[in-house]
Amino acid sequence: MVASMVTLRTEAGSSFDAYLARPERPNGAGVVVLQEIFGVNANMRSVADALAAAGFTAIVPDLFWRQQPGVELDSAADLERATELMKGLNLGLAVQDALWAANYVRTLDGANGKVGAVGYCLGGKLAYLLSMKAGVDAAASYYGVGIQGALDQMGAVRCPLMLHIAEEDQLCPPEAQAAIERAAEPHSNRVEVLRYPGVGHAFARLGSPVFDQQSAERADTVTSELFRTHLVGAA
């Protein structure tokens, strides 16, 4: 695996950075990794590295670059600053930035043209929104924050979408979980909701006090299968 920072350019001529992890034996597919509220930190880079180890070209765009480029926060000590950055984020622009990242990996040597998206927390909401966009071929959302407030858009999902829901997530209470399942049910040919009992928000974040290995491995396994089926097998 080879890792580096790369520069992405928008249509308006602005530029921002992204962490790129390239596999030794690429399978041709790309995956955009969408950050939590803590920026492109060690945890997000480790997600990209794991995807690269599995053959995917993974890219983590800096979605806070308009507010503060290069943000890399600790999940415990920097919660207040991370929350400020999340509140200041324009979701529409963040989705567009993620699409620039998808376009970038699609043009790399050996790419098969298929790109997926996986997001966590804030990034989980963005993965949901990206599943509605052309150029994203599969998406997975881990405990996405605020999806319950955008359920009227569920019908716009264009690609296979997996929603990982932590049953003890304080940011997505039981009534919100039920609403997500009801909204997804008519679109079960594209949207799959998976519940994880007994675990809370950020259950898949390595090093977190709430990390749950069994649930994380289950979620990661089915997410990998989703990407292999729709990004590699469908190429």
mmCIF file of C-alpha atoms in Angstrom:
data_model
loop_
_atom_site.group_PDB
_atom_site.id
_atom_site.type_symbol
_atom_site.label_atom_id
_atom_site.label_comp_id
_atom_site.label_asym_id
_atom_site.label_seq_id
_atom_site.Cartn_x
_atom_site.Cartn_y
_atom_site.Cartn_z
ATOM 1 C CA MET A 1 0.000 0.000 0.000
ATOM 2 C CA VAL A 2 1.255 3.458 -0.930
ATOM 3 C CA ALA A 3 -0.165 6.488 0.886
ATOM 4 C CA SER A 4 0.195 10.150 -0.001
ATOM 5 C CA MET A 5 -1.538 13.509 0.156
ATOM 6 C CA VAL A 6 -2.932 14.732 -3.138
ATOM 7 C CA THR A 7 -4.456 18.010 -4.264
ATOM 8 C CA LEU A 8 -7.963 18.105 -5.747
ATOM 9 C CA ARG A 9 -9.249 20.980 -7.816
ATOM 10 C CA THR A 10 -12.801 22.225 -8.076
ATOM 11 C CA GLU A 11 -14.480 23.502 -11.212
ATOM 12 C CA ALA A 12 -14.094 27.035 -9.843
ATOM 13 C CA GLY A 13 -10.324 26.607 -9.598
ATOM 14 C CA SER A 14 -10.060 26.225 -5.832
ATOM 15 C CA SER A 15 -8.022 23.373 -4.420
ATOM 16 C CA PHE A 16 -8.092 21.168 -1.333
ATOM 17 C CA ASP A 17 -6.203 18.153 -0.062
ATOM 18 C CA ALA A 18 -7.088 14.509 0.285
ATOM 19 C CA TYR A 19 -5.409 11.430 1.706
ATOM 20 C CA LEU A 20 -4.922 8.771 -0.957
ATOM 21 C CA ALA A 21 -4.198 5.106 -0.225
ATOM 22 C CA ARG A 22 -3.300 3.008 -3.273
ATOM 23 C CA PRO A 23 -3.165 -0.797 -3.113
ATOM 24 C CA GLU A 24 -0.276 -2.955 -4.229
ATOM 25 C CA ARG A 25 -2.718 -5.159 -6.114
ATOM 26 C CA PRO A 26 -5.599 -2.911 -7.194
ATOM 27 C CA ASN A 27 -8.958 -4.416 -8.071
ATOM 28 C CA GLY A 28 -9.821 -1.379 -10.202
ATOM 29 C CA ALA A 29 -12.450 0.123 -7.906
ATOM 30 C CA GLY A 30 -12.279 3.304 -5.877
ATOM 31 C CA VAL A 31 -13.862 4.269 -2.561
ATOM 32 C CA VAL A 32 -14.366 7.758 -1.154
ATOM 33 C CA VAL A 33 -14.050 7.709 2.643
ATOM 34 C CA LEU A 34 -16.135 10.422 4.304
ATOM 35 C CA GLN A 35 -14.832 11.781 7.576
ATOM 36 C CA GLU A 36 -16.380 12.053 10.990
ATOM 37 C CA ILE A 37 -16.505 15.515 12.557
ATOM 38 C CA PHE A 38 -12.826 15.199 13.534
ATOM 39 C CA GLY A 39 -11.331 15.722 10.087
ATOM 40 C CA VAL A 40 -8.903 13.516 8.185
ATOM 41 C CA ASN A 41 -7.347 12.039 11.300
ATOM 42 C CA ALA A 42 -5.550 8.784 12.029
ATOM 43 C CA ASN A 43 -8.808 6.876 12.277
ATOM 44 C CA MET A 44 -9.990 7.958 8.828
ATOM 45 C CA ARG A 45 -6.592 7.209 7.336
ATOM 46 C CA SER A 46 -6.712 3.731 8.872
ATOM 47 C CA VAL A 47 -10.073 3.123 7.176
ATOM 48 C CA ALA A 48 -8.542 4.087 3.839
ATOM 49 C CA ASP A 49 -5.483 1.937 4.490
ATOM 50 C CA ALA A 50 -7.658 -1.087 5.250
ATOM 51 C CA LEU A 51 -9.592 -0.581 2.029
ATOM 52 C CA ALA A 52 -6.325 -0.328 0.102
ATOM 53 C CA ALA A 53 -5.114 -3.550 1.722
ATOM 54 C CA ALA A 54 -8.272 -5.161 0.309
ATOM 55 C CA GLY A 55 -7.510 -3.891 -3.202
ATOM 56 C CA PHE A 56 -9.531 -0.663 -3.344
ATOM 57 C CA THR A 57 -8.070 2.743 -4.140
ATOM 58 C CA ALA A 58 -9.293 4.841 -1.215
ATOM 59 C CA ILE A 59 -9.400 8.604 -0.907
ATOM 60 C CA VAL A 60 -10.317 10.761 2.109
ATOM 61 C CA PRO A 61 -11.096 14.347 1.071
ATOM 62 C CA ASP A 62 -10.652 17.188 3.564
ATOM 63 C CA LEU A 63 -14.247 18.374 3.830
ATOM 64 C CA PHE A 64 -13.501 21.176 6.297
ATOM 65 C CA TRP A 65 -11.038 22.939 3.983
ATOM 66 C CA ARG A 66 -13.278 25.980 3.470
ATOM 67 C CA GLN A 67 -13.289 26.622 7.226
ATOM 68 C CA GLN A 68 -9.873 25.322 8.271
ATOM 69 C CA PRO A 69 -7.693 23.194 5.968
ATOM 70 C CA GLY A 70 -5.915 20.203 7.402
ATOM 71 C CA VAL A 71 -8.091 19.674 10.459
ATOM 72 C CA GLU A 72 -7.022 16.616 12.436
ATOM 73 C CA LEU A 73 -8.753 16.419 15.805
ATOM 74 C CA ASP A 74 -8.892 13.961 18.669
ATOM 75 C CA SER A 75 -12.342 12.549 19.286
ATOM 76 C CA ALA A 76 -12.239 13.143 23.042
ATOM 77 C CA ALA A 77 -10.271 16.347 23.575
ATOM 78 C CA ASP A 78 -11.541 18.339 20.610
ATOM 79 C CA LEU A 79 -15.285 17.656 20.606
ATOM 80 C CA GLU A 80 -16.257 21.316 20.975
ATOM 81 C CA ARG A 81 -14.161 22.455 18.010
ATOM 82 C CA ALA A 82 -15.288 19.471 15.935
ATOM 83 C CA THR A 83 -18.923 20.314 16.623
ATOM 84 C CA GLU A 84 -18.337 23.919 15.534
ATOM 85 C CA LEU A 85 -16.834 22.741 12.264
ATOM 86 C CA MET A 86 -19.723 20.361 11.648
ATOM 87 C CA LYS A 87 -22.251 23.149 12.198
ATOM 88 C CA GLY A 88 -20.335 25.372 9.802
ATOM 89 C CA LEU A 89 -20.213 22.794 7.031
ATOM 90 C CA ASN A 90 -22.289 23.352 3.896
ATOM 91 C CA LEU A 91 -23.565 19.837 3.145
ATOM 92 C CA GLY A 92 -24.198 20.587 -0.512
ATOM 93 C CA LEU A 93 -20.626 21.767 -1.036
ATOM 94 C CA ALA A 94 -19.288 18.802 0.942
ATOM 95 C CA VAL A 95 -21.172 16.416 -1.349
ATOM 96 C CA GLN A 96 -19.688 18.196 -4.360
ATOM 97 C CA ASP A 97 -16.191 17.948 -2.861
ATOM 98 C CA ALA A 98 -16.712 14.225 -2.378
ATOM 99 C CA LEU A 99 -17.721 13.946 -6.028
ATOM 100 C CA TRP A 100 -14.470 15.703 -7.020
ATOM 101 C CA ALA A 101 -12.655 13.026 -5.029
ATOM 102 C CA ALA A 102 -14.631 10.305 -6.795
ATOM 103 C CA ASN A 103 -13.742 11.805 -10.161
ATOM 104 C CA TYR A 104 -10.080 11.898 -9.178
ATOM 105 C CA VAL A 105 -9.790 8.201 -8.350
ATOM 106 C CA ARG A 106 -11.819 7.328 -11.444
ATOM 107 C CA THR A 107 -9.099 8.843 -13.642
ATOM 108 C CA LEU A 108 -6.150 7.008 -12.060
ATOM 109 C CA ASP A 109 -4.308 4.331 -14.020
ATOM 110 C CA GLY A 110 -6.001 0.968 -13.733
ATOM 111 C CA ALA A 111 -9.334 2.354 -12.570
ATOM 112 C CA ASN A 112 -12.407 0.499 -13.792
ATOM 113 C CA GLY A 113 -14.670 3.559 -13.478
ATOM 114 C CA LYS A 114 -16.598 2.290 -10.452
ATOM 115 C CA VAL A 115 -16.505 4.315 -7.225
ATOM 116 C CA GLY A 116 -18.224 3.760 -3.897
ATOM 117 C CA ALA A 117 -18.606 5.895 -0.794
ATOM 118 C CA VAL A 118 -18.392 5.000 2.876
ATOM 119 C CA GLY A 119 -18.970 7.478 5.664
ATOM 120 C CA TYR A 120 -19.040 7.631 9.429
ATOM 121 C CA CYS A 121 -21.050 9.939 11.700
ATOM 122 C CA LEU A 122 -21.181 13.201 9.701
ATOM 123 C CA GLY A 123 -19.761 11.248 6.784
ATOM 124 C CA GLY A 124 -22.564 8.723 7.164
ATOM 125 C CA LYS A 125 -25.094 11.437 6.341
ATOM 126 C CA LEU A 126 -22.945 12.476 3.376
ATOM 127 C CA ALA A 127 -22.768 8.882 2.130
ATOM 128 C CA TYR A 128 -26.571 8.806 2.195
ATOM 129 C CA LEU A 129 -26.721 12.015 0.153
ATOM 130 C CA LEU A 130 -24.055 10.788 -2.261
ATOM 131 C CA SER A 131 -26.068 7.654 -2.995
ATOM 132 C CA MET A 132 -28.439 9.974 -4.849
ATOM 133 C CA LYS A 133 -25.745 11.273 -7.201
ATOM 134 C CA ALA A 134 -24.533 10.027 -10.559
ATOM 135 C CA GLY A 135 -20.982 8.741 -10.352
ATOM 136 C CA VAL A 136 -21.434 6.851 -7.076
ATOM 137 C CA ASP A 137 -22.063 3.150 -7.632
ATOM 138 C CA ALA A 138 -22.557 1.909 -4.051
ATOM 139 C CA ALA A 139 -22.616 3.562 -0.628
ATOM 140 C CA ALA A 140 -22.431 2.588 3.027
ATOM 141 C CA SER A 141 -23.359 4.788 5.971
ATOM 142 C CA TYR A 142 -22.155 4.029 9.488
ATOM 143 C CA TYR A 143 -24.375 5.637 12.164
ATOM 144 C CA GLY A 144 -25.072 8.623 9.937
ATOM 145 C CA VAL A 145 -26.052 11.740 11.875
ATOM 146 C CA GLY A 146 -29.287 13.423 10.862
ATOM 147 C CA ILE A 147 -30.485 11.002 8.201
ATOM 148 C CA GLN A 148 -33.863 10.942 9.935
ATOM 149 C CA GLY A 149 -34.235 14.606 8.969
ATOM 150 C CA ALA A 150 -33.799 13.869 5.266
ATOM 151 C CA LEU A 151 -36.029 10.851 4.769
ATOM 152 C CA ASP A 152 -38.092 12.669 2.150
ATOM 153 C CA GLN A 153 -35.091 12.154 -0.149
ATOM 154 C CA MET A 154 -34.966 8.373 0.241
ATOM 155 C CA GLY A 155 -36.722 7.881 -3.096
ATOM 156 C CA ALA A 156 -33.861 9.664 -4.851
ATOM 157 C CA VAL A 157 -31.316 6.973 -3.946
ATOM 158 C CA ARG A 158 -29.824 5.729 -7.217
ATOM 159 C CA CYS A 159 -27.355 3.046 -6.152
ATOM 160 C CA PRO A 160 -27.176 0.215 -3.608
ATOM 161 C CA LEU A 161 -27.086 1.796 -0.150
ATOM 162 C CA MET A 162 -26.350 0.142 3.189
ATOM 163 C CA LEU A 163 -27.338 1.915 6.410
ATOM 164 C CA HIS A 164 -25.609 0.653 9.566
ATOM 165 C CA ILE A 165 -27.658 1.695 12.609
ATOM 166 C CA ALA A 166 -26.448 1.408 16.202
ATOM 167 C CA GLU A 167 -29.459 0.672 18.367
ATOM 168 C CA GLU A 168 -27.996 2.581 21.333
ATOM 169 C CA ASP A 169 -27.010 5.644 19.277
ATOM 170 C CA GLN A 170 -27.968 8.719 21.276
ATOM 171 C CA LEU A 171 -27.920 10.767 18.064
ATOM 172 C CA CYS A 172 -30.448 8.461 16.405
ATOM 173 C CA PRO A 173 -33.040 7.472 19.015
ATOM 174 C CA PRO A 174 -35.426 4.530 18.598
ATOM 175 C CA GLU A 175 -38.166 6.591 16.967
ATOM 176 C CA ALA A 176 -35.679 7.895 14.401
ATOM 177 C CA GLN A 177 -34.440 4.377 13.717
ATOM 178 C CA ALA A 178 -37.998 3.212 13.132
ATOM 179 C CA ALA A 179 -38.636 6.149 10.793
ATOM 180 C CA ILE A 180 -35.535 5.283 8.758
ATOM 181 C CA GLU A 181 -36.682 1.683 8.411
ATOM 182 C CA ARG A 182 -40.169 2.752 7.321
ATOM 183 C CA ALA A 183 -38.753 5.147 4.733
ATOM 184 C CA ALA A 184 -36.340 2.513 3.393
ATOM 185 C CA GLU A 185 -38.869 -0.303 3.126
ATOM 186 C CA PRO A 186 -40.455 0.788 -0.194
ATOM 187 C CA HIS A 187 -36.945 0.986 -1.661
ATOM 188 C CA SER A 188 -35.652 -2.368 -0.416
ATOM 189 C CA ASN A 189 -34.327 -3.173 -3.889
ATOM 190 C CA ARG A 190 -31.689 -0.473 -3.319
ATOM 191 C CA VAL A 191 -31.605 0.326 0.405
ATOM 192 C CA GLU A 192 -30.708 -2.112 3.171
ATOM 193 C CA VAL A 193 -30.924 -1.209 6.870
ATOM 194 C CA LEU A 194 -28.813 -3.204 9.307
ATOM 195 C CA ARG A 195 -29.263 -2.902 13.078
ATOM 196 C CA TYR A 196 -26.552 -3.435 15.674
ATOM 197 C CA PRO A 197 -28.032 -4.175 19.104
ATOM 198 C CA GLY A 198 -26.294 -3.167 22.300
ATOM 199 C CA VAL A 199 -23.843 -0.732 20.708
ATOM 200 C CA GLY A 200 -23.779 3.032 20.432
ATOM 201 C CA HIS A 201 -22.606 5.757 18.109
ATOM 202 C CA ALA A 202 -19.075 5.233 16.745
ATOM 203 C CA PHE A 203 -19.027 1.492 17.455
ATOM 204 C CA ALA A 204 -16.642 1.028 14.508
ATOM 205 C CA ARG A 205 -14.160 3.766 15.481
ATOM 206 C CA LEU A 206 -10.847 2.150 16.360
ATOM 207 C CA GLY A 207 -9.511 3.264 19.717
ATOM 208 C CA SER A 208 -12.847 4.609 20.871
ATOM 209 C CA PRO A 209 -14.182 3.628 24.309
ATOM 210 C CA VAL A 210 -17.367 2.502 22.556
ATOM 211 C CA PHE A 211 -15.596 0.444 19.889
ATOM 212 C CA ASP A 212 -17.235 -2.967 19.555
ATOM 213 C CA GLN A 213 -15.122 -5.424 17.599
ATOM 214 C CA GLN A 214 -17.871 -7.906 16.819
ATOM 215 C CA SER A 215 -20.248 -5.273 15.466
ATOM 216 C CA ALA A 216 -17.471 -3.454 13.612
ATOM 217 C CA GLU A 217 -16.331 -6.657 11.929
ATOM 218 C CA ARG A 218 -19.887 -7.513 10.939
ATOM 219 C CA ALA A 219 -20.423 -4.061 9.422
ATOM 220 C CA ASP A 220 -17.050 -4.018 7.681
ATOM 221 C CA THR A 221 -17.598 -7.483 6.210
ATOM 222 C CA VAL A 222 -20.953 -6.706 4.638
ATOM 223 C CA THR A 223 -19.696 -3.314 3.440
ATOM 224 C CA SER A 224 -16.760 -5.010 1.730
ATOM 225 C CA GLU A 225 -19.151 -7.490 0.129
ATOM 226 C CA LEU A 226 -21.316 -4.599 -1.088
ATOM 227 C CA PHE A 227 -18.331 -2.937 -2.718
ATOM 228 C CA ARG A 228 -16.962 -6.129 -4.232
ATOM 229 C CA THR A 229 -20.328 -6.958 -5.746
ATOM 230 C CA HIS A 230 -21.155 -3.552 -7.181
ATOM 231 C CA LEU A 231 -17.734 -2.000 -7.801
ATOM 232 C CA VAL A 232 -15.574 -4.960 -8.759
ATOM 233 C CA GLY A 233 -17.943 -7.711 -9.871
ATOM 234 C CA ALA A 234 -20.081 -5.295 -11.882
ATOM 235 C CA ALA A 235 -17.140 -3.666 -13.673
#
